[in-house]
PDB file of C-alpha atoms in Angstrom:
ATOM      1  CA  MET G   1     -49.978 -35.599  11.110  1.00 46.00           C
ATOM      2  CA  LEU G   2     -50.830 -37.433   7.937  1.00 48.00           C
ATOM      3  CA  PHE G   3     -53.149 -40.347   7.936  1.00 47.00           C
ATOM      4  CA  ARG G   4     -54.112 -43.386   5.763  1.00 48.00           C
ATOM      5  CA  SER G   5     -57.376 -44.136   7.324  1.00 51.00           C
ATOM      6  CA  ASP G   6     -60.569 -42.224   7.354  1.00 57.00           C
ATOM      7  CA  ASN G   7     -61.806 -43.503  10.542  1.00 65.00           C
ATOM      8  CA  VAL G   8     -58.490 -42.562  12.373  1.00 66.00           C
ATOM      9  CA  VAL G   9     -58.819 -39.024  11.126  1.00 65.00           C
ATOM     10  CA  ASN G  10     -62.598 -38.555  11.928  1.00 71.00           C
ATOM     11  CA  THR G  11     -62.026 -40.172  15.483  1.00 73.00           C
ATOM     12  CA  LEU G  12     -59.156 -38.047  16.461  1.00 71.00           C
ATOM     13  CA  LYS G  13     -60.886 -34.830  15.273  1.00 71.00           C
ATOM     14  CA  ARG G  14     -64.097 -35.885  17.374  1.00 76.00           C
ATOM     15  CA  LEU G  15     -61.958 -36.823  20.404  1.00 75.00           C
ATOM     16  CA  GLN G  16     -59.609 -33.633  20.280  1.00 71.00           C
ATOM     17  CA  PRO G  17     -61.529 -30.900  18.567  1.00 74.00           C
ATOM     18  CA  GLU G  18     -59.569 -28.074  20.310  1.00 76.00           C
ATOM     19  CA  THR G  19     -56.150 -29.481  19.325  1.00 71.00           C
ATOM     20  CA  ASP G  20     -53.713 -27.325  17.472  1.00 72.00           C
ATOM     21  CA  LEU G  21     -52.648 -30.303  15.451  1.00 71.00           C
ATOM     22  CA  GLU G  22     -52.948 -30.253  11.751  1.00 75.00           C
ATOM     23  CA  PHE G  23     -54.678 -33.354  10.263  1.00 73.00           C
ATOM     24  CA  ILE G  24     -53.900 -34.031   6.676  1.00 77.00           C
ATOM     25  CA  ASN G  25     -56.135 -36.963   5.232  1.00 79.00           C
ATOM     26  CA  ALA G  26     -54.277 -38.570   2.334  1.00 83.00           C
ATOM     27  CA  VAL G  27     -56.829 -41.542   1.898  1.00 78.00           C
ATOM     28  CA  VAL G  28     -57.874 -42.586  -1.414  1.00 85.00           C
ATOM     29  CA  CYS G  29     -60.608 -45.268  -1.063  1.00 84.00           C
ATOM     30  CA  GLY G  30     -59.697 -48.393  -2.852  1.00 86.00           C
ATOM     31  CA  ASP G  31     -55.992 -47.772  -2.828  1.00 89.00           C
ATOM     32  CA  THR G  32     -53.534 -50.805  -2.575  1.00 91.00           C
ATOM     33  CA  ALA G  33     -50.121 -50.471  -1.180  1.00 92.00           C
ATOM     34  CA  ALA G  34     -48.818 -50.106  -4.700  1.00 95.00           C
ATOM     35  CA  ASP G  35     -51.171 -47.162  -5.303  1.00 94.00           C
ATOM     36  CA  LEU G  36     -50.116 -45.416  -2.189  1.00 93.00           C
ATOM     37  CA  LEU G  37     -46.419 -46.018  -2.922  1.00 94.00           C
ATOM     38  CA  ALA G  38     -46.924 -44.483  -6.457  1.00 95.00           C
ATOM     39  CA  ARG G  39     -48.479 -41.292  -4.942  1.00 94.00           C
ATOM     40  CA  LEU G  40     -46.326 -41.205  -1.748  1.00 93.00           C
ATOM     41  CA  GLN G  41     -44.015 -38.445  -2.750  1.00 93.00           C
ATOM     42  CA  PRO G  42     -46.384 -35.764  -3.645  1.00 93.00           C
ATOM     43  CA  ASP G  43     -49.221 -36.729  -1.303  1.00 90.00           C
ATOM     44  CA  VAL G  44     -47.359 -37.712   1.802  1.00 88.00           C
ATOM     45  CA  VAL G  45     -43.417 -36.961   1.880  1.00 90.00           C
ATOM     46  CA  LYS G  46     -43.833 -33.517   0.425  1.00 92.00           C
ATOM     47  CA  GLN G  47     -46.264 -32.425   3.200  1.00 89.00           C
ATOM     48  CA  GLY G  48     -43.421 -33.323   5.840  1.00 89.00           C
ATOM     49  CA  PRO G  49     -45.669 -34.935   8.346  1.00 89.00           C
ATOM     50  CA  GLU G  50     -44.322 -35.509  11.968  1.00 88.00           C
ATOM     51  CA  LEU G  51     -46.458 -38.746  12.138  1.00 87.00           C
ATOM     52  CA  VAL G  52     -47.754 -41.125   9.412  1.00 89.00           C
ATOM     53  CA  ILE G  53     -50.453 -43.466  10.450  1.00 87.00           C
ATOM     54  CA  LEU G  54     -50.844 -46.345   8.107  1.00 87.00           C
ATOM     55  CA  GLY G  55     -53.835 -48.795   8.021  1.00 84.00           C
ATOM     56  CA  ILE G  56     -53.289 -50.505   4.592  1.00 86.00           C
ATOM     57  CA  GLY G  57     -53.713 -53.866   3.414  1.00 86.00           C
ATOM     58  CA  THR G  58     -57.449 -54.697   3.077  1.00 84.00           C
ATOM     59  CA  ASN G  59     -57.750 -53.695  -0.692  1.00 86.00           C
ATOM     60  CA  ASP G  60     -54.537 -55.635  -1.381  1.00 88.00           C
ATOM     61  CA  CYS G  61     -56.277 -58.737   0.178  1.00 84.00           C
ATOM     62  CA  LEU G  62     -59.564 -58.293  -1.530  1.00 83.00           C
ATOM     63  CA  LEU G  63     -57.830 -57.833  -4.881  1.00 85.00           C
ATOM     64  CA  SER G  64     -55.833 -61.000  -4.408  1.00 85.00           C
ATOM     65  CA  CYS G  65     -52.441 -59.118  -4.648  1.00 85.00           C
ATOM     66  CA  ARG G  66     -49.364 -61.287  -3.943  1.00 91.00           C
ATOM     67  CA  ILE G  67     -48.038 -60.921  -0.395  1.00 90.00           C
ATOM     68  CA  GLU G  68     -44.317 -60.480  -1.579  1.00 93.00           C
ATOM     69  CA  GLY G  69     -45.513 -57.308  -3.543  1.00 93.00           C
ATOM     70  CA  PHE G  70     -47.487 -56.102  -0.642  1.00 92.00           C
ATOM     71  CA  GLU G  71     -44.674 -56.620   1.980  1.00 94.00           C
ATOM     72  CA  GLN G  72     -42.185 -54.855  -0.545  1.00 96.00           C
ATOM     73  CA  ASP G  73     -44.483 -51.771  -1.112  1.00 95.00           C
ATOM     74  CA  LEU G  74     -45.158 -51.602   2.553  1.00 94.00           C
ATOM     75  CA  SER G  75     -41.540 -51.634   3.511  1.00 96.00           C
ATOM     76  CA  GLU G  76     -40.861 -48.795   0.817  1.00 96.00           C
ATOM     77  CA  ILE G  77     -43.697 -46.795   2.184  1.00 95.00           C
ATOM     78  CA  ILE G  78     -42.358 -47.093   5.685  1.00 96.00           C
ATOM     79  CA  GLU G  79     -38.780 -46.351   4.694  1.00 96.00           C
ATOM     80  CA  SER G  80     -39.760 -43.336   2.555  1.00 95.00           C
ATOM     81  CA  SER G  81     -41.718 -41.823   5.390  1.00 94.00           C
ATOM     82  CA  ARG G  82     -38.986 -42.226   7.855  1.00 95.00           C
ATOM     83  CA  ASP G  83     -36.441 -40.804   5.507  1.00 95.00           C
ATOM     84  CA  CYS G  84     -38.283 -37.530   5.359  1.00 92.00           C
ATOM     85  CA  GLY G  85     -38.308 -37.444   9.221  1.00 94.00           C
ATOM     86  CA  SER G  86     -41.816 -38.971   9.907  1.00 92.00           C
ATOM     87  CA  LYS G  87     -42.602 -41.315  12.657  1.00 91.00           C
ATOM     88  CA  VAL G  88     -44.619 -44.287  11.379  1.00 92.00           C
ATOM     89  CA  LEU G  89     -47.494 -45.943  13.324  1.00 88.00           C
ATOM     90  CA  LEU G  90     -49.004 -49.038  11.649  1.00 89.00           C
ATOM     91  CA  ILE G  91     -52.613 -49.827  12.669  1.00 85.00           C
ATOM     92  CA  LYS G  92     -54.483 -53.022  11.976  1.00 79.00           C
ATOM     93  CA  PRO G  93     -56.420 -52.727   8.668  1.00 71.00           C
ATOM     94  CA  SER G  94     -60.169 -53.480   8.584  1.00 67.00           C
ATOM     95  CA  THR G  95     -61.312 -56.923   9.114  1.00 66.00           C
ATOM     96  CA  ILE G  96     -62.483 -58.861   6.232  1.00 62.00           C
ATOM     97  CA  MET G  97     -65.610 -60.985   7.234  1.00 57.00           C
ATOM     98  CA  ASP G  98     -65.726 -63.137   4.145  1.00 59.00           C
ATOM     99  CA  LYS G  99     -63.523 -66.156   4.700  1.00 54.00           C
ATOM    100  CA  ARG G 100     -63.222 -66.696   0.829  1.00 57.00           C
ATOM    101  CA  SER G 101     -61.849 -63.307   0.469  1.00 52.00           C
ATOM    102  CA  ALA G 102     -59.450 -63.363   3.275  1.00 51.00           C
ATOM    103  CA  SER G 103     -57.963 -66.590   2.103  1.00 57.00           C
ATOM    104  CA  SER G 104     -57.390 -65.138  -1.397  1.00 55.00           C
ATOM    105  CA  PHE G 105     -54.521 -63.267  -0.152  1.00 52.00           C
ATOM    106  CA  HIS G 106     -51.872 -65.201  -2.071  1.00 51.00           C
ATOM    107  CA  LYS G 107     -48.852 -66.558  -0.316  1.00 49.00           C
TER     108      LYS G 107
END
């Protein structure tokens, strides 16, 4: 399994320490969807994971990325992951507590 969230990896390892699953943590703190898309092939697709868990979008919001670009990048990430035979699980990104930051995600 390949993950895009440190919290998911740490939680699963803690809950299932005896599992024979291989966990690959491809998280780069501060990444946007565009950053992940740029390194998707070598860091994710090349690994051939059965499952990709994505929890992405918080940094895009905080950096005031345009929502259209985020949607396009996320769609390409999902499509590329599926094309290599991976199932994709989307998880809710971290909550942004600052209303000003949350409202800066451009529409």
